[in-house]
Amino acid sequence: MRLYQGIVVLSWVGVLGLVGACGQKAPSRPVRSSDAGTILGPDGNPINPTSGVPVAASLTSFQTNVYEPILGPYCSSCHSETFAAKPGADGSSPDIERAHTEFLKRTNFNAFAGVDRTLPVSKMDWKTGGHNCWEAEAKKCYDKMSGAINAWLTDLAAAGYKPTPVKYPNTSEQVAFASATPVAIAIDQNNYVAQGVDKATLAAPFAMATDDADGPIKSYATSPDTTAPGGNNANQAQSITFNMDVKAPGTYYVWMRVKTKAAANSRFFIQAGAGAVTPVAPGATTNWKWVQVTTTANNVTTPLSLAVTAAGAQPVKVFYRDPGARINMVVITQRKDDFNGDQFVNEYKEVKVPLKVAGADGAAIVATIWEQTKAEGKKSLGVTGLKIVSSAPLKVKNIKPLINGLFYSNHATYTIVDTVAGGAQPEIKTGGSTASTWLADIGVDQLSFSFETLEVAK
């Protein structure tokens, strides 16, 4: 199983509220091994944590490999009423049988997705600090808990037991993310007008540079760090001129994509149309970010607006203020608040996953994705939406994206879906945001889907 650095992947068993921080209130009474309770598996059906487990062999191995070296000495002060029973005040022996049953609830052997995805191990993930690790190095606790559960599983296998792999209903075929193909996202040009610095006119001290590759807009404009600050008044000769091709009249607001060095400087001036020259102070950032241009009067800050009375070229000028400030794009938009700058700079792709639907041959679900983070061990994909490609509309409900055959609880954006999609209306609507983030590596991982309901709409 793959680990994603910096991210704790919590399985569905997290709803049990187990393995919380020390100091949490204990249950009002001990939970005996006979009180298995009703626990729901990933498919929503009740499971019993001891079902199928050879209890005698499991109990012995659990005590030897898990309880005595880890739970008893290190966890009982916080979890004595559940999986880390401790000796009673009267000197009575700890209730190992109860601890065994309670710990089985955390390992989820009835719907198993690997040792690293059991709650006890994921909580010990050293990349996020580890959960109350008793060692000087948090990774040692993670390794020790992983090794203990693996030893337990080895003994269970010798007794003829293997965990039941997690199963999902109505699964699609599985395809590689690497099969995704580039796609152009249609931008509403009546609402958005964008221009990169590669299309602008630059005057000194601004100069073009391309050493900070960042998606499809790889060029940016900046000034040498040795350039003297420009002071508090814009010099009209020191500018970047954008001629924005406006398609429709209206009131527009101005956004800049910038990277600056310090909050107190690294500023620009900007002038939209024939309006006043306005200072822009984006604040320090080591990454590219979108900044809305604002004006302040009488201690009230409002977005800078540009009134356009007719279609045609509208000049937007950026003037020099501080050395080293970088800019690679200006956008004017009629959207005052709901601004989506990602659509201009991300390289979008579509991954098509064939569906298995009686009466709808050739149906597929298509995800539009982009590489959100690319650092090794922290790779993730942004998802702008899903659509159904089918000759007939399909009834779809509770969609779970499966990464390498597994569902992550923080990929739950589409689990609330209960709709009809396909045919003339391919987009899958959630009733809220359709964007999501998937913890996946586009070059390595596989994608499939599970549906609570997937059928031709009646």
CSV table of C-alpha atoms in Angstrom, one decimal:
chain,number,residue,atom,x,y,z
A,1,MET,CA,0.0,0.0,0.0
A,2,ARG,CA,1.2,3.5,-0.8
A,3,LEU,CA,1.8,6.2,1.8
A,4,TYR,CA,1.2,9.9,1.1
A,5,GLN,CA,3.6,12.1,3.0
A,6,GLY,CA,2.1,14.8,5.1
A,7,ILE,CA,-1.4,13.4,4.9
A,8,VAL,CA,-3.1,11.2,7.5
A,9,VAL,CA,-5.6,8.9,5.6
A,10,LEU,CA,-8.5,8.2,8.0
A,11,SER,CA,-10.6,5.2,7.2
A,12,TRP,CA,-14.4,5.0,7.8
A,13,VAL,CA,-13.7,3.6,11.2
A,14,GLY,CA,-12.8,7.1,12.3
A,15,VAL,CA,-16.5,7.7,12.9
A,16,LEU,CA,-16.1,5.5,15.9
A,17,GLY,CA,-14.3,8.3,17.6
A,18,LEU,CA,-11.4,6.0,18.6
A,19,VAL,CA,-7.8,6.6,19.2
A,20,GLY,CA,-8.4,10.3,20.0
A,21,ALA,CA,-6.0,12.5,21.9
A,22,CYS,CA,-5.2,11.5,25.5
A,23,GLY,CA,-7.4,13.2,28.1
A,24,GLN,CA,-10.7,12.4,26.3
A,25,LYS,CA,-13.5,11.4,28.5
A,26,ALA,CA,-13.7,7.6,28.9
A,27,PRO,CA,-16.9,5.7,28.2
A,28,SER,CA,-19.3,5.5,31.2
A,29,ARG,CA,-18.9,1.7,31.5
A,30,PRO,CA,-16.4,-0.9,30.2
A,31,VAL,CA,-17.3,-2.5,26.9
A,32,ARG,CA,-17.2,-6.2,27.2
A,33,SER,CA,-16.1,-8.5,24.3
A,34,SER,CA,-19.7,-9.6,24.1
A,35,ASP,CA,-20.8,-6.0,23.4
A,36,ALA,CA,-19.5,-5.9,19.8
A,37,GLY,CA,-22.2,-3.3,19.0
A,38,THR,CA,-23.4,-2.3,15.5
A,39,ILE,CA,-20.6,-1.1,13.3
A,40,LEU,CA,-21.2,-0.2,9.7
A,41,GLY,CA,-18.7,-1.3,7.0
A,42,PRO,CA,-17.9,0.7,3.9
A,43,ASP,CA,-21.0,-0.7,2.2
A,44,GLY,CA,-23.2,0.5,5.0
A,45,ASN,CA,-24.0,-3.0,6.3
A,46,PRO,CA,-23.4,-4.0,9.9
A,47,ILE,CA,-20.3,-6.0,10.7
A,48,ASN,CA,-19.0,-7.8,13.7
A,49,PRO,CA,-15.3,-7.1,14.4
A,50,THR,CA,-14.7,-10.7,15.6
A,51,SER,CA,-16.6,-12.3,12.8
A,52,GLY,CA,-14.5,-15.0,11.2
A,53,VAL,CA,-11.5,-14.3,13.4
A,54,PRO,CA,-10.1,-17.4,15.2
A,55,VAL,CA,-10.6,-15.8,18.6
A,56,ALA,CA,-8.3,-18.0,20.7
A,57,ALA,CA,-5.4,-17.8,18.4
A,58,SER,CA,-6.0,-14.1,17.7
A,59,LEU,CA,-6.3,-13.2,21.4
A,60,THR,CA,-2.9,-14.9,22.2
A,61,SER,CA,-1.1,-13.2,19.3
A,62,PHE,CA,-2.7,-9.9,20.1
A,63,GLN,CA,-1.6,-10.1,23.7
A,64,THR,CA,2.0,-11.1,22.8
A,65,ASN,CA,2.5,-8.8,19.8
A,66,VAL,CA,0.3,-5.8,20.4
A,67,TYR,CA,-0.9,-5.4,23.9
A,68,GLU,CA,2.1,-6.3,26.1
A,69,PRO,CA,4.8,-4.3,24.1
A,70,ILE,CA,2.6,-1.3,23.1
A,71,LEU,CA,-0.9,-0.9,24.4
A,72,GLY,CA,-0.4,-1.8,28.0
A,73,PRO,CA,2.7,0.2,28.8
A,74,TYR,CA,2.0,3.3,26.5
A,75,CYS,CA,-1.7,3.6,25.8
A,76,SER,CA,-3.6,2.5,29.0
A,77,SER,CA,-3.4,5.8,30.7
A,78,CYS,CA,-5.7,7.3,28.1
A,79,HIS,CA,-7.6,4.3,26.7
A,80,SER,CA,-8.0,2.0,29.7
A,81,GLU,CA,-11.8,1.7,29.1
A,82,THR,CA,-11.4,0.4,25.5
A,83,PHE,CA,-8.5,-1.2,23.7
A,84,ALA,CA,-5.7,-0.7,26.3
A,85,ALA,CA,-7.2,-2.1,29.5
A,86,LYS,CA,-5.0,-1.8,32.6
A,87,PRO,CA,-4.9,-3.8,35.8
A,88,GLY,CA,-7.7,-2.9,38.2
A,89,ALA,CA,-7.0,-0.8,41.4
A,90,ASP,CA,-7.6,-4.0,43.4
A,91,GLY,CA,-4.8,-5.7,41.6
A,92,SER,CA,-7.1,-7.7,39.2
A,93,SER,CA,-5.7,-8.6,35.8
A,94,PRO,CA,-6.4,-6.4,32.8
A,95,ASP,CA,-9.4,-7.4,30.6
A,96,ILE,CA,-7.4,-8.6,27.6
A,97,GLU,CA,-10.4,-10.1,26.0
A,98,ARG,CA,-12.2,-6.7,25.9
A,99,ALA,CA,-9.1,-4.9,24.7
A,100,HIS,CA,-8.8,-7.5,21.9
A,101,THR,CA,-12.4,-6.9,20.7
A,102,GLU,CA,-12.1,-3.2,20.9
A,103,PHE,CA,-8.8,-3.1,19.0
A,104,LEU,CA,-10.3,-5.3,16.3
A,105,LYS,CA,-12.8,-2.4,15.7
A,106,ARG,CA,-9.8,-0.2,14.8
A,107,THR,CA,-8.1,-2.7,12.5
A,108,ASN,CA,-11.2,-3.3,10.4
A,109,PHE,CA,-10.1,-6.8,9.2
A,110,ASN,CA,-13.7,-7.3,7.8
A,111,ALA,CA,-13.0,-4.6,5.2
A,112,PHE,CA,-9.3,-4.5,5.0
A,113,ALA,CA,-7.3,-2.0,3.0
A,114,GLY,CA,-3.8,-2.7,4.3
A,115,VAL,CA,-1.9,-2.3,7.6
A,116,ASP,CA,-0.9,1.3,6.8
A,117,ARG,CA,-4.6,2.2,6.5
A,118,THR,CA,-5.7,0.8,9.8
A,119,LEU,CA,-6.5,3.5,12.3
A,120,PRO,CA,-3.9,2.6,14.9
A,121,VAL,CA,-1.1,2.8,12.3
A,122,SER,CA,-2.4,5.9,10.4
A,123,LYS,CA,-2.7,7.8,13.7
A,124,MET,CA,1.0,7.0,14.3
A,125,ASP,CA,2.1,8.5,11.0
A,126,TRP,CA,5.4,10.3,11.8
A,127,LYS,CA,5.0,12.7,8.8
A,128,THR,CA,2.2,14.5,10.7
A,129,GLY,CA,3.9,14.3,14.1
A,130,GLY,CA,2.6,10.9,15.2
A,131,HIS,CA,0.0,10.3,17.9
A,132,ASN,CA,1.5,10.6,21.4
A,133,CYS,CA,4.6,8.7,20.4
A,134,TRP,CA,6.6,7.4,23.3
A,135,GLU,CA,9.9,7.4,21.4
A,136,ALA,CA,12.2,10.3,20.6
A,137,GLU,CA,11.5,9.8,16.9
A,138,ALA,CA,7.9,9.5,15.9
A,139,LYS,CA,8.7,7.2,13.0
A,140,LYS,CA,9.8,4.5,15.5
A,141,CYS,CA,6.3,4.4,17.0
A,142,TYR,CA,4.8,4.1,13.5
A,143,ASP,CA,7.2,1.3,12.6
A,144,LYS,CA,6.6,-0.5,15.9
A,145,MET,CA,2.8,-0.4,15.6
A,146,SER,CA,3.0,-1.5,11.9
A,147,GLY,CA,5.3,-4.4,12.9
A,148,ALA,CA,3.1,-5.5,15.8
A,149,ILE,CA,0.0,-5.7,13.6
A,150,ASN,CA,1.9,-7.5,10.8
A,151,ALA,CA,3.1,-10.1,13.4
A,152,TRP,CA,-0.5,-10.5,14.6
A,153,LEU,CA,-1.6,-11.0,11.0
A,154,THR,CA,1.1,-13.6,10.4
A,155,ASP,CA,-0.1,-15.6,13.3
A,156,LEU,CA,-3.7,-15.3,12.1
A,157,ALA,CA,-2.6,-16.6,8.7
A,158,ALA,CA,-1.0,-19.6,10.3
A,159,ALA,CA,-4.4,-20.2,12.0
A,160,GLY,CA,-6.1,-20.2,8.6
A,161,TYR,CA,-7.5,-16.6,8.7
A,162,LYS,CA,-7.0,-13.8,6.2
A,163,PRO,CA,-8.6,-10.4,6.4
A,164,THR,CA,-11.5,-9.7,4.0
A,165,PRO,CA,-10.6,-7.1,1.4
A,166,VAL,CA,-12.8,-4.1,1.3
A,167,LYS,CA,-15.5,-4.4,-1.4
A,168,TYR,CA,-17.5,-1.7,-3.1
A,169,PRO,CA,-20.8,-2.0,-5.0
A,170,ASN,CA,-21.3,-1.4,-8.7
A,171,THR,CA,-17.6,-0.8,-9.6
A,172,SER,CA,-16.4,0.5,-12.9
A,173,GLU,CA,-13.4,-0.6,-14.8
A,174,GLN,CA,-10.0,0.6,-13.6
A,175,VAL,CA,-7.8,2.8,-15.7
A,176,ALA,CA,-4.4,4.5,-15.2
A,177,PHE,CA,-4.4,8.2,-14.5
A,178,ALA,CA,-1.6,8.4,-17.0
A,179,SER,CA,-4.2,7.6,-19.7
A,180,ALA,CA,-5.7,11.1,-19.2
A,181,THR,CA,-5.7,13.3,-22.3
A,182,PRO,CA,-5.2,17.2,-22.4
A,183,VAL,CA,-8.4,19.2,-22.6
A,184,ALA,CA,-9.1,22.9,-23.1
A,185,ILE,CA,-11.5,24.4,-20.5
A,186,ALA,CA,-13.9,26.9,-22.1
A,187,ILE,CA,-13.6,30.3,-20.5
A,188,ASP,CA,-16.6,32.6,-20.5
A,189,GLN,CA,-15.1,35.5,-22.4
A,190,ASN,CA,-18.0,37.7,-21.6
A,191,ASN,CA,-17.1,37.5,-17.9
A,192,TYR,CA,-13.3,37.0,-18.0
A,193,VAL,CA,-10.6,38.7,-20.1
A,194,ALA,CA,-7.0,37.5,-19.4
A,195,GLN,CA,-3.6,38.3,-20.8
A,196,GLY,CA,-0.2,37.0,-19.9
A,197,VAL,CA,3.0,39.1,-19.8
A,198,ASP,CA,4.1,37.3,-23.0
A,199,LYS,CA,1.5,39.3,-24.8
A,200,ALA,CA,2.1,42.6,-23.0
A,201,THR,CA,4.5,45.5,-23.8
A,202,LEU,CA,7.3,45.9,-21.3
A,203,ALA,CA,9.4,49.0,-20.5
A,204,ALA,CA,12.5,49.1,-18.3
A,205,PRO,CA,13.2,48.2,-15.6
A,206,PHE,CA,10.8,45.4,-16.3
A,207,ALA,CA,12.2,42.5,-18.3
A,208,MET,CA,10.9,39.0,-19.2
A,209,ALA,CA,12.1,35.9,-17.5
A,210,THR,CA,11.3,32.2,-17.9
A,211,ASP,CA,13.2,30.5,-15.1
A,212,ASP,CA,10.2,30.0,-12.9
A,213,ALA,CA,8.2,27.5,-14.9
A,214,ASP,CA,4.6,27.3,-13.6
A,215,GLY,CA,2.1,25.6,-15.8
A,216,PRO,CA,1.3,26.8,-19.3
A,217,ILE,CA,2.2,30.5,-18.5
A,218,LYS,CA,6.0,30.0,-18.0
A,219,SER,CA,7.0,33.6,-18.6
A,220,TYR,CA,6.9,36.4,-16.1
A,221,ALA,CA,8.0,40.1,-15.8
A,222,THR,CA,10.2,41.4,-13.1
A,223,SER,CA,12.9,43.9,-12.3
A,224,PRO,CA,16.4,43.2,-11.1
A,225,ASP,CA,16.9,43.1,-7.4
A,226,THR,CA,19.5,45.8,-7.7
A,227,THR,CA,17.0,48.3,-9.1
A,228,ALA,CA,16.3,51.2,-6.8
A,229,PRO,CA,12.8,51.4,-5.4
A,230,GLY,CA,10.5,53.6,-7.4
A,231,GLY,CA,9.1,55.6,-4.5
A,232,ASN,CA,5.5,56.5,-3.8
A,233,ASN,CA,4.6,57.9,-7.2
A,234,ALA,CA,4.3,55.8,-10.3
A,235,ASN,CA,6.7,56.6,-13.2
A,236,GLN,CA,4.6,56.4,-16.4
A,237,ALA,CA,7.7,55.3,-18.3
A,238,GLN,CA,8.3,52.2,-16.2
A,239,SER,CA,5.4,50.0,-17.1
A,240,ILE,CA,3.9,46.8,-18.4
A,241,THR,CA,1.0,47.5,-20.7
A,242,PHE,CA,-1.8,45.0,-21.2
A,243,ASN,CA,-4.3,45.6,-23.9
A,244,MET,CA,-7.4,43.6,-22.7
A,245,ASP,CA,-9.7,42.5,-25.5
A,246,VAL,CA,-13.1,43.1,-23.9
A,247,LYS,CA,-16.0,41.3,-25.6
A,248,ALA,CA,-18.9,42.9,-23.6
A,249,PRO,CA,-19.6,46.1,-21.8
A,250,GLY,CA,-20.0,46.1,-18.0
A,251,THR,CA,-18.2,46.7,-14.7
A,252,TYR,CA,-15.0,44.8,-14.4
A,253,TYR,CA,-12.7,44.0,-11.5
A,254,VAL,CA,-8.9,43.5,-11.7
A,255,TRP,CA,-6.8,40.5,-10.6
A,256,MET,CA,-3.1,40.0,-10.8
A,257,ARG,CA,-1.1,36.8,-10.5
A,258,VAL,CA,2.1,37.7,-8.6
A,259,LYS,CA,4.9,36.4,-6.5
A,260,THR,CA,6.5,38.9,-4.1
A,261,LYS,CA,9.3,38.8,-1.5
A,262,ALA,CA,8.1,40.8,1.5
A,263,ALA,CA,4.9,42.2,2.9
A,264,ALA,CA,6.3,45.6,3.5
A,265,ASN,CA,7.6,46.1,-0.1
A,266,SER,CA,7.6,44.2,-3.4
A,267,ARG,CA,4.7,46.3,-4.6
A,268,PHE,CA,3.3,47.5,-7.9
A,269,PHE,CA,1.2,50.4,-9.1
A,270,ILE,CA,-1.7,49.7,-11.4
A,271,GLN,CA,-4.0,51.8,-13.7
A,272,ALA,CA,-7.1,50.3,-15.3
A,273,GLY,CA,-8.4,52.3,-18.3
A,274,ALA,CA,-8.3,56.0,-17.6
A,275,GLY,CA,-8.8,55.5,-13.8
A,276,ALA,CA,-6.5,56.6,-11.0
A,277,VAL,CA,-3.1,55.0,-10.4
A,278,THR,CA,-3.5,52.6,-7.4
A,279,PRO,CA,-0.8,50.9,-5.3
A,280,VAL,CA,-0.9,47.1,-5.0
A,281,ALA,CA,0.6,45.4,-2.0
A,282,PRO,CA,0.2,41.7,-2.4
A,283,GLY,CA,2.1,40.6,0.7
A,284,ALA,CA,4.9,38.1,0.9
A,285,THR,CA,4.5,34.7,-0.8
A,286,THR,CA,6.9,32.1,-2.1
A,287,ASN,CA,4.3,30.8,-4.5
A,288,TRP,CA,2.3,32.4,-7.3
A,289,LYS,CA,-1.0,33.8,-6.0
A,290,TRP,CA,-3.9,35.7,-7.3
A,291,VAL,CA,-4.4,39.2,-5.8
A,292,GLN,CA,-7.5,41.4,-6.3
A,293,VAL,CA,-6.7,45.0,-6.8
A,294,THR,CA,-8.4,47.2,-4.2
A,295,THR,CA,-8.6,50.9,-3.3
A,296,THR,CA,-8.8,52.4,0.2
A,297,ALA,CA,-10.6,55.7,1.0
A,298,ASN,CA,-11.6,56.8,4.5
A,299,ASN,CA,-10.3,53.5,5.9
A,300,VAL,CA,-12.7,51.6,3.7
A,301,THR,CA,-11.3,49.1,1.2
A,302,THR,CA,-13.2,48.2,-1.9
A,303,PRO,CA,-12.3,46.3,-5.1
A,304,LEU,CA,-11.0,48.5,-8.0
A,305,SER,CA,-13.6,48.7,-10.7
A,306,LEU,CA,-13.3,49.5,-14.4
A,307,ALA,CA,-16.5,50.7,-16.2
A,308,VAL,CA,-16.4,49.5,-19.8
A,309,THR,CA,-19.1,51.1,-22.1
A,310,ALA,CA,-18.3,49.3,-25.3
A,311,ALA,CA,-16.4,46.2,-26.5
A,312,GLY,CA,-12.8,46.7,-27.6
A,313,ALA,CA,-9.3,47.0,-26.2
A,314,GLN,CA,-9.0,48.3,-22.7
A,315,PRO,CA,-5.5,49.2,-21.4
A,316,VAL,CA,-4.3,48.0,-18.0
A,317,LYS,CA,-0.9,49.3,-16.9
A,318,VAL,CA,1.3,48.0,-14.2
A,319,PHE,CA,4.0,50.4,-13.0
A,320,TYR,CA,7.3,49.7,-11.3
A,321,ARG,CA,7.5,50.2,-7.5
A,322,ASP,CA,9.8,47.7,-5.9
A,323,PRO,CA,12.6,45.4,-7.2
A,324,GLY,CA,12.2,41.7,-7.6
A,325,ALA,CA,8.4,41.6,-7.7
A,326,ARG,CA,7.1,39.2,-10.3
A,327,ILE,CA,3.9,39.2,-12.3
A,328,ASN,CA,2.8,36.8,-15.1
A,329,MET,CA,-0.9,37.6,-15.7
A,330,VAL,CA,-3.7,40.2,-15.4
A,331,VAL,CA,-7.4,39.3,-15.5
A,332,ILE,CA,-10.3,41.6,-15.6
A,333,THR,CA,-13.7,40.0,-14.8
A,334,GLN,CA,-17.3,41.0,-14.1
A,335,ARG,CA,-17.2,38.6,-11.1
A,336,LYS,CA,-16.6,40.7,-8.1
A,337,ASP,CA,-16.0,37.9,-5.6
A,338,ASP,CA,-16.4,34.5,-7.1
A,339,PHE,CA,-13.1,34.5,-9.1
A,340,ASN,CA,-11.5,31.3,-10.4
A,341,GLY,CA,-8.0,32.0,-11.5
A,342,ASP,CA,-7.0,28.3,-11.7
A,343,GLN,CA,-8.8,28.0,-15.1
A,344,PHE,CA,-6.2,30.3,-16.7
A,345,VAL,CA,-3.0,28.6,-15.4
A,346,ASN,CA,-3.7,24.9,-14.9
A,347,GLU,CA,-3.1,22.2,-17.5
A,348,TYR,CA,-6.3,20.2,-17.5
A,349,LYS,CA,-6.8,16.6,-18.5
A,350,GLU,CA,-9.6,14.2,-18.8
A,351,VAL,CA,-9.5,10.6,-17.6
A,352,LYS,CA,-12.2,8.4,-19.0
A,353,VAL,CA,-13.4,5.3,-17.0
A,354,PRO,CA,-15.7,2.8,-18.7
A,355,LEU,CA,-18.8,1.9,-16.8
A,356,LYS,CA,-20.6,-1.4,-16.5
A,357,VAL,CA,-24.3,-0.6,-17.0
A,358,ALA,CA,-26.9,-2.9,-18.4
A,359,GLY,CA,-28.6,-1.2,-21.4
A,360,ALA,CA,-26.0,1.5,-21.8
A,361,ASP,CA,-23.1,0.0,-23.7
A,362,GLY,CA,-20.1,2.3,-24.1
A,363,ALA,CA,-21.1,4.5,-21.1
A,364,ALA,CA,-18.2,6.1,-19.2
A,365,ILE,CA,-17.6,8.5,-16.3
A,366,VAL,CA,-15.1,11.3,-17.1
A,367,ALA,CA,-13.1,13.2,-14.5
A,368,THR,CA,-11.5,16.5,-15.4
A,369,ILE,CA,-8.3,16.8,-13.4
A,370,TRP,CA,-5.1,18.7,-13.0
A,371,GLU,CA,-1.9,18.2,-11.1
A,372,GLN,CA,-2.4,20.2,-7.9
A,373,THR,CA,0.8,19.3,-6.0
A,374,LYS,CA,3.8,17.7,-7.5
A,375,ALA,CA,6.3,17.3,-4.7
A,376,GLU,CA,7.4,13.7,-4.1
A,377,GLY,CA,5.3,12.0,-1.5
A,378,LYS,CA,2.7,14.8,-1.5
A,379,LYS,CA,1.3,14.5,-5.0
A,380,SER,CA,-2.4,15.3,-5.4
A,381,LEU,CA,-4.8,16.0,-8.2
A,382,GLY,CA,-7.4,18.8,-8.4
A,383,VAL,CA,-10.8,17.7,-9.8
A,384,THR,CA,-13.0,20.3,-11.4
A,385,GLY,CA,-15.9,18.0,-12.0
A,386,LEU,CA,-17.3,14.7,-13.2
A,387,LYS,CA,-19.6,13.9,-16.2
A,388,ILE,CA,-21.3,10.9,-17.6
A,389,VAL,CA,-20.9,10.1,-21.2
A,390,SER,CA,-23.8,7.9,-22.3
A,391,SER,CA,-26.4,7.6,-25.0
A,392,ALA,CA,-29.0,7.3,-22.3
A,393,PRO,CA,-29.3,9.2,-19.1
A,394,LEU,CA,-28.2,7.3,-16.1
A,395,LYS,CA,-29.4,7.3,-12.5
A,396,VAL,CA,-26.3,7.8,-10.3
A,397,LYS,CA,-26.1,7.9,-6.5
A,398,ASN,CA,-23.3,8.0,-3.9
A,399,ILE,CA,-20.2,8.1,-6.1
A,400,LYS,CA,-17.0,7.0,-4.5
A,401,PRO,CA,-13.7,7.5,-6.5
A,402,LEU,CA,-11.4,4.6,-5.8
A,403,ILE,CA,-7.6,5.2,-6.0
A,404,ASN,CA,-5.9,1.9,-6.6
A,405,GLY,CA,-9.2,0.2,-5.6
A,406,LEU,CA,-9.6,2.1,-2.3
A,407,PHE,CA,-11.9,4.9,-1.2
A,408,TYR,CA,-10.6,7.7,1.0
A,409,SER,CA,-13.0,9.4,3.4
A,410,ASN,CA,-11.6,12.9,2.4
A,411,HIS,CA,-12.6,12.1,-1.3
A,412,ALA,CA,-16.3,12.3,-0.3
A,413,THR,CA,-17.4,15.2,-2.5
A,414,TYR,CA,-19.6,13.0,-4.7
A,415,THR,CA,-21.0,10.7,-2.1
A,416,ILE,CA,-23.9,13.1,-1.7
A,417,VAL,CA,-24.8,12.8,-5.4
A,418,ASP,CA,-28.3,11.5,-6.1
A,419,THR,CA,-29.2,12.6,-9.7
A,420,VAL,CA,-29.5,11.8,-13.3
A,421,ALA,CA,-26.7,12.5,-15.7
A,422,GLY,CA,-25.7,11.5,-19.2
A,423,GLY,CA,-27.3,12.0,-22.6
A,424,ALA,CA,-27.9,15.7,-23.2
A,425,GLN,CA,-27.0,16.6,-19.6
A,426,PRO,CA,-23.6,14.9,-18.9
A,427,GLU,CA,-22.4,17.0,-15.9
A,428,ILE,CA,-22.8,15.4,-12.5
A,429,LYS,CA,-24.2,18.0,-10.0
A,430,THR,CA,-23.6,17.7,-6.3
A,431,GLY,CA,-25.9,20.4,-5.0
A,432,GLY,CA,-22.8,22.2,-3.9
A,433,SER,CA,-19.2,22.4,-4.9
A,434,THR,CA,-18.2,20.0,-7.7
A,435,ALA,CA,-14.4,20.5,-7.1
A,436,SER,CA,-12.4,18.1,-5.1
A,437,THR,CA,-8.8,17.0,-4.3
A,438,TRP,CA,-7.7,13.4,-4.8
A,439,LEU,CA,-4.5,12.1,-3.1
A,440,ALA,CA,-3.0,10.5,-6.2
A,441,ASP,CA,0.0,10.4,-8.5
A,442,ILE,CA,-1.0,10.9,-12.1
A,443,GLY,CA,2.0,9.0,-13.3
A,444,VAL,CA,1.5,5.9,-11.1
A,445,ASP,CA,-2.0,5.4,-9.7
A,446,GLN,CA,-5.2,3.9,-11.0
A,447,LEU,CA,-8.7,5.2,-10.9
A,448,SER,CA,-12.1,3.5,-10.7
A,449,PHE,CA,-15.5,4.3,-9.2
A,450,SER,CA,-18.1,2.7,-7.1
A,451,PHE,CA,-21.8,3.6,-7.1
A,452,GLU,CA,-24.6,2.9,-4.7
A,453,THR,CA,-26.9,3.2,-7.7
A,454,LEU,CA,-25.9,3.0,-11.3
A,455,GLU,CA,-28.6,2.2,-13.9
A,456,VAL,CA,-30.4,3.6,-16.9
A,457,ALA,CA,-32.8,6.2,-15.7
A,458,LYS,CA,-36.5,5.2,-15.9
